[in-house]
mmCIF file of C-alpha atoms and ligand atoms in Angstrom:
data_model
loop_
_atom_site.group_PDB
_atom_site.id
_atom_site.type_symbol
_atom_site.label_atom_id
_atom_site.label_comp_id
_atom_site.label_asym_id
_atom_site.label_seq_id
_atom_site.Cartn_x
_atom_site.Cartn_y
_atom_site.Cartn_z
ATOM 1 C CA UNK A 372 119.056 114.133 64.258
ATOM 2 C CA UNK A 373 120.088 117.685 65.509
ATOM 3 C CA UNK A 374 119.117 118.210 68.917
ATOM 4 C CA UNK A 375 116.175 120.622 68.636
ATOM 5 C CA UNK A 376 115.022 117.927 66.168
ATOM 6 C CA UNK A 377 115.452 115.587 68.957
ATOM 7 C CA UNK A 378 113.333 117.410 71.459
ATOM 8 C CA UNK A 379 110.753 118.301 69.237
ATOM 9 C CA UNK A 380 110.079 114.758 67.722
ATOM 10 C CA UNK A 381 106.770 112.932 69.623
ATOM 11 C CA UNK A 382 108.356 110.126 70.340
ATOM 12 C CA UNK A 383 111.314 111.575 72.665
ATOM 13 C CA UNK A 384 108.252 114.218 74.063
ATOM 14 C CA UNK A 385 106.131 111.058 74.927
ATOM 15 C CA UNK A 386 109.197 109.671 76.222
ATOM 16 C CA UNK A 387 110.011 112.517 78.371
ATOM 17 C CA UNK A 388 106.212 113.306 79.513
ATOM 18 C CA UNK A 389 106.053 109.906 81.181
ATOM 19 C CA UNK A 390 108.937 110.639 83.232
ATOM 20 C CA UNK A 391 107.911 113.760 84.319
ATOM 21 C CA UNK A 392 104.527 112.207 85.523
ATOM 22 C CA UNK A 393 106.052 109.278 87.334
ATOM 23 C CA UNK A 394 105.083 108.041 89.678
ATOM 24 C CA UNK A 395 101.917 110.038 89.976
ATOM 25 C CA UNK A 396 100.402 109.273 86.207
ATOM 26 C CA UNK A 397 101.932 105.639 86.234
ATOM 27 C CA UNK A 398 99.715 102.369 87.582
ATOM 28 C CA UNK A 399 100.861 102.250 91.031
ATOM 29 C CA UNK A 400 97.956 100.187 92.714
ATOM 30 C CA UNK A 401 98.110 99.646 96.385
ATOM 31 C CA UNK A 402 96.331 98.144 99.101
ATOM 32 C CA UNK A 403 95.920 99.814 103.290
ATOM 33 C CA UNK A 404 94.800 99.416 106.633
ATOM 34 C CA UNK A 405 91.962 101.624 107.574
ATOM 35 C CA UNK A 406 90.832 101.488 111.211
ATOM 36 C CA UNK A 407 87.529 102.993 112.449
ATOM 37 C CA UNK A 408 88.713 103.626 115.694
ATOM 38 C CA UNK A 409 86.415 102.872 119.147
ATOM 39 C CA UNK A 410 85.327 106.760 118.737
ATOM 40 C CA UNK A 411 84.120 106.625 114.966
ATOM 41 C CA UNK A 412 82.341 103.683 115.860
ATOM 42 C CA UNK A 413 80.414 104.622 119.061
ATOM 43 C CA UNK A 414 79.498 107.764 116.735
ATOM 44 C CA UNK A 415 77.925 105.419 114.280
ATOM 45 C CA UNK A 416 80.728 106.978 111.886
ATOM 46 C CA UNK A 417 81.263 104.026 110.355
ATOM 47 C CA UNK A 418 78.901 103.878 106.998
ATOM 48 C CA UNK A 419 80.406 107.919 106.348
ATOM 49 C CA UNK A 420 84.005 106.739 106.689
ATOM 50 C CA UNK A 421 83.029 103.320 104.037
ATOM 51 C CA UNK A 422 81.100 106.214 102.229
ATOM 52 C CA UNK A 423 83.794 108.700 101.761
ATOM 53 C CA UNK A 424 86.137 105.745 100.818
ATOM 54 C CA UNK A 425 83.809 104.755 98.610
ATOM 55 C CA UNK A 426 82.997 108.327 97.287
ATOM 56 C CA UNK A 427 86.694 108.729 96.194
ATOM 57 C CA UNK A 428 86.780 105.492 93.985
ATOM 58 C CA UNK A 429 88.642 103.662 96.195
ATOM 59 C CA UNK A 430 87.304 99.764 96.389
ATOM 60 C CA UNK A 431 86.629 98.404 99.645
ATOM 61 C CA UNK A 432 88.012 94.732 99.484
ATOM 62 C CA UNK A 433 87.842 93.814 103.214
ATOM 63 C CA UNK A 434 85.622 94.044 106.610
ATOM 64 C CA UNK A 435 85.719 93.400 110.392
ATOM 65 C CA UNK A 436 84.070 94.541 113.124
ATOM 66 C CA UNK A 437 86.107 93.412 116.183
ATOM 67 C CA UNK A 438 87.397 94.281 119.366
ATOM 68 C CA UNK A 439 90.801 94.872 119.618
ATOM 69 C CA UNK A 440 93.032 93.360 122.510
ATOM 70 C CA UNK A 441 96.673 94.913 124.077
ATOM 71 C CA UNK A 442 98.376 92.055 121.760
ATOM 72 C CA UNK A 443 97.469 93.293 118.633
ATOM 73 C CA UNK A 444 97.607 96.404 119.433
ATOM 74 C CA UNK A 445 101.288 96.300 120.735
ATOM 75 C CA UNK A 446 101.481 94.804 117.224
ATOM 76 C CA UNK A 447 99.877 97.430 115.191
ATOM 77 C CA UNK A 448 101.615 100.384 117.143
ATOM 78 C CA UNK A 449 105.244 99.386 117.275
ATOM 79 C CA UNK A 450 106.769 102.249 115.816
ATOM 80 C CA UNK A 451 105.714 104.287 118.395
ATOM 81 C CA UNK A 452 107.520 102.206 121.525
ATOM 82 C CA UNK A 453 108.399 104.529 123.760
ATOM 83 C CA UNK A 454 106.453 107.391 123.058
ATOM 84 C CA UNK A 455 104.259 108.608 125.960
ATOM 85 C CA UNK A 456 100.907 108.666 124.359
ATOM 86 C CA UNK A 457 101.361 104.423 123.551
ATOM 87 C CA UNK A 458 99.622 103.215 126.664
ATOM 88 C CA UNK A 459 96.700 106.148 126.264
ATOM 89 C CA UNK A 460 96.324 105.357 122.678
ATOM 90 C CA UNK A 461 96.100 101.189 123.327
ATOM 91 C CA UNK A 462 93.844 101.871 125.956
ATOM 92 C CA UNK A 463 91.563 104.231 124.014
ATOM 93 C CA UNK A 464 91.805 101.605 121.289
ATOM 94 C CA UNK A 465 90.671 98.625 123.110
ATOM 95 C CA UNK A 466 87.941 100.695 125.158
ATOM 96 C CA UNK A 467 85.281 99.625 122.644
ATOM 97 C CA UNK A 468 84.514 98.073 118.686
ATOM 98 C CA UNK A 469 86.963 98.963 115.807
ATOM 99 C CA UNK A 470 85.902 98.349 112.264
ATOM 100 C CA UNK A 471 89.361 97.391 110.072
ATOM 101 C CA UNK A 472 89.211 97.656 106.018
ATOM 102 C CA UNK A 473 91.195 97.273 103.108
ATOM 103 C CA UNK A 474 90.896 99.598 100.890
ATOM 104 C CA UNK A 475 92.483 99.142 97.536
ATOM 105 C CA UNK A 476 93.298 101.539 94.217
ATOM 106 C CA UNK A 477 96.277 103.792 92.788
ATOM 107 C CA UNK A 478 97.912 105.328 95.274
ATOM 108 C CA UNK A 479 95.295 104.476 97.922
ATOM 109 C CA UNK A 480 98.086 104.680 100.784
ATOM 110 C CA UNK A 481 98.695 108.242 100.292
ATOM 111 C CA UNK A 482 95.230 109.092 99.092
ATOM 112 C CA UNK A 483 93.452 107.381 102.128
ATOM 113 C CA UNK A 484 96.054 109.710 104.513
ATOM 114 C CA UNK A 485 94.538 112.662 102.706
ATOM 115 C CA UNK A 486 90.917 112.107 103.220
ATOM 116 C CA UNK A 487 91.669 111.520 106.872
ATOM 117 C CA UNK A 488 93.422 114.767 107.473
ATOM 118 C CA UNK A 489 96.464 115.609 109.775
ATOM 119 C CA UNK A 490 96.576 113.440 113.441
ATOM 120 C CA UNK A 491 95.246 116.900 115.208
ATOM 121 C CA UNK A 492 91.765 117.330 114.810
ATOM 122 C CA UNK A 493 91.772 120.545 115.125
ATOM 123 C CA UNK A 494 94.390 121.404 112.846
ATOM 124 C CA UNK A 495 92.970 118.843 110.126
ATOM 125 C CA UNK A 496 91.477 120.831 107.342
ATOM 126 C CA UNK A 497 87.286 121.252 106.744
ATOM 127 C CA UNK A 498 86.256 118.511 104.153
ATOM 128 C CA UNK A 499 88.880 115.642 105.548
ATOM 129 C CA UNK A 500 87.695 113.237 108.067
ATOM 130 C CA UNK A 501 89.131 114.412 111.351
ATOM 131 C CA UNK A 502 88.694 117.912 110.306
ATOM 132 C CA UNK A 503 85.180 117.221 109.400
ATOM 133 C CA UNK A 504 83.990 115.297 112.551
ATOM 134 C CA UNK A 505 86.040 115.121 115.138
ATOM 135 C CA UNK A 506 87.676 117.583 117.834
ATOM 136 C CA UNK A 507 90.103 117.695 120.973
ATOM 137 C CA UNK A 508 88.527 115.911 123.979
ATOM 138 C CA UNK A 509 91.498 117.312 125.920
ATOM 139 C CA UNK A 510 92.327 113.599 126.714
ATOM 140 C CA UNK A 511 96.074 112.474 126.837
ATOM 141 C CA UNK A 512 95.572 110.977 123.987
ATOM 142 C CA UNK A 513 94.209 112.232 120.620
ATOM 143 C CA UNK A 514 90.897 110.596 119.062
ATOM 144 C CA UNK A 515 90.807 111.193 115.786
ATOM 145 C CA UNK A 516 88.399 108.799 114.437
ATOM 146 C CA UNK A 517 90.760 107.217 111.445
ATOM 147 C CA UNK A 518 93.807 105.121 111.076
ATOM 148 C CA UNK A 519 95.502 104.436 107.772
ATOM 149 C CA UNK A 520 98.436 103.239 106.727
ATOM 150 C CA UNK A 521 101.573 105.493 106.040
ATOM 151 C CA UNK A 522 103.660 103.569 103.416
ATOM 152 C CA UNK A 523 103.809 100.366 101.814
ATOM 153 C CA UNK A 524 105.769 98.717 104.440
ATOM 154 C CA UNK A 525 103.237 99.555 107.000
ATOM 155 C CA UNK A 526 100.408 98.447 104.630
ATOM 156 C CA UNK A 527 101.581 95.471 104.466
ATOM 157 C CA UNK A 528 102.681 94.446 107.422
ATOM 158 C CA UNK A 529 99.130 96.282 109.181
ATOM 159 C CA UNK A 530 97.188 94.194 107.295
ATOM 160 C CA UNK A 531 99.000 91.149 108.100
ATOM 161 C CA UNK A 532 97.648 92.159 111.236
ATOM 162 C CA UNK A 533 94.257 92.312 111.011
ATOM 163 C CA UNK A 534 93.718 90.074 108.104
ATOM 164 C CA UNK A 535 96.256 87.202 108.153
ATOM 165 C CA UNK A 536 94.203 85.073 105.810
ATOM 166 C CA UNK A 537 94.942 87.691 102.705
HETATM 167 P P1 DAT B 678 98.525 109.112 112.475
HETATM 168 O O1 DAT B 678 97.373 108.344 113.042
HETATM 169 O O2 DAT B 678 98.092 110.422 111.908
HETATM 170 O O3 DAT B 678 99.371 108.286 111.524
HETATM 171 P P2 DAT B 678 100.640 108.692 114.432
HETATM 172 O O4 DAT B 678 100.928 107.411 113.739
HETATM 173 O O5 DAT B 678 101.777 109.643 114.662
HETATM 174 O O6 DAT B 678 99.463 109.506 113.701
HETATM 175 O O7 DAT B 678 100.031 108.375 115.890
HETATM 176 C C1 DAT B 678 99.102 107.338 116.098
HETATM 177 C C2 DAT B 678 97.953 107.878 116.917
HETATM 178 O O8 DAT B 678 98.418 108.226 118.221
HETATM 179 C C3 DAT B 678 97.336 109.153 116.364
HETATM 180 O O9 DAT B 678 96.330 108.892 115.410
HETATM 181 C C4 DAT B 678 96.807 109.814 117.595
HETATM 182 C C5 DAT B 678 97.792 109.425 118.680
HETATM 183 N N1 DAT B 678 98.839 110.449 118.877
HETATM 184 C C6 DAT B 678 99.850 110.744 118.023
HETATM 185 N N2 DAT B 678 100.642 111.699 118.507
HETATM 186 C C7 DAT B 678 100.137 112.022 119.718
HETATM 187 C C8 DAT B 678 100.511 112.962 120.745
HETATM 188 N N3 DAT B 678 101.570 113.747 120.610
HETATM 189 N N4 DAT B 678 99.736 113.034 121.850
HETATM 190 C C9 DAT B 678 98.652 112.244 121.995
HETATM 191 N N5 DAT B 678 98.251 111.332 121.097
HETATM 192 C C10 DAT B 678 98.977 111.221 119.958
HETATM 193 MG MG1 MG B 679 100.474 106.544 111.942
#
């Protein structure tokens, strides 16, 4: 077959289509850690961060309510040893309840991290979580009401964490 042939015949187009798309079109279900943190919670925040999950099609597939000690925290927050804001950040984390989920659907991981909006509140954009409800206390470290995973590694290995029994 001559080339434009080629091209033009649906087979190669379908062909070619799909790997345009990749990896956004293909099934690429995931699983992540979402954390309510001790802010969201005090707020009663939790039932509109479930809802918006919920909202986008996402499936919830795990709860807890618990309180989260320096251990696990240490844990959870290892990539950022060394980092000034660490000791803040596990103290603001164990300061009161967290609610952990696992949320689950194509291209959650990503999707979840777009809800939530950027880390700064007040740069996160109107309609995402932290732009929508929360602000800079002008504490040293930034409450932002939402965790969530940032890749599969992390997924994985965050909800290994909090859920050892999946
Ligand atoms: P994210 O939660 O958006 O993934 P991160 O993993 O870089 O952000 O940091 C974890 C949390 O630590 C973040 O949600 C808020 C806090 N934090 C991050 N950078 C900070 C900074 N420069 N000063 C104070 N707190 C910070
Ligand atoms: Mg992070």
């Amino acid at each position: 077959m001559a080339a434009a042939g080629l091209l033009s015949s649906p087979i190669y187009a379908g062909r070619w289509v799909r790997r345009r798309l990749s990896p956004v079109n293909s099934a690429n279900i995931e699983k992540t850690l979402i954390l309510v943190k001790p802010d969201g919670v005090a707020r009663g925040l939790t039932g509109e961060v479930i809802g918006r999950i919920e909202r986008k099609g996402y499936a919830i597939v795990a709860v807890r309510m618990l309180h989260a000690d320096r251990e696990i925290l240490l844990k959870h927050y290892a990539e950022h040893e060394g980092k000034p804001f660490l000791e803040p950040l596990i103290e603001f984390m164990s300061s009161g309840p967290i609610v952990a989920i696992v949320a689950q659907g194509n291209r959650v991981i990503e999707g979840f991290r777009k809800l939530a909006g950027v880390t700064d509140p007040t740069l996160a954009e109107p309609g995402t979580i932290r732009g929508d409800l929360a602000r800079d206390q002008g504490t040293k470290v930034i409450q932002n009401i939402v965790h969530g995973s940032d890749s599969v590694e992390s997924a994985t290995r965050e909800i290994g964490i909090f859920f050892p029994e999946l």
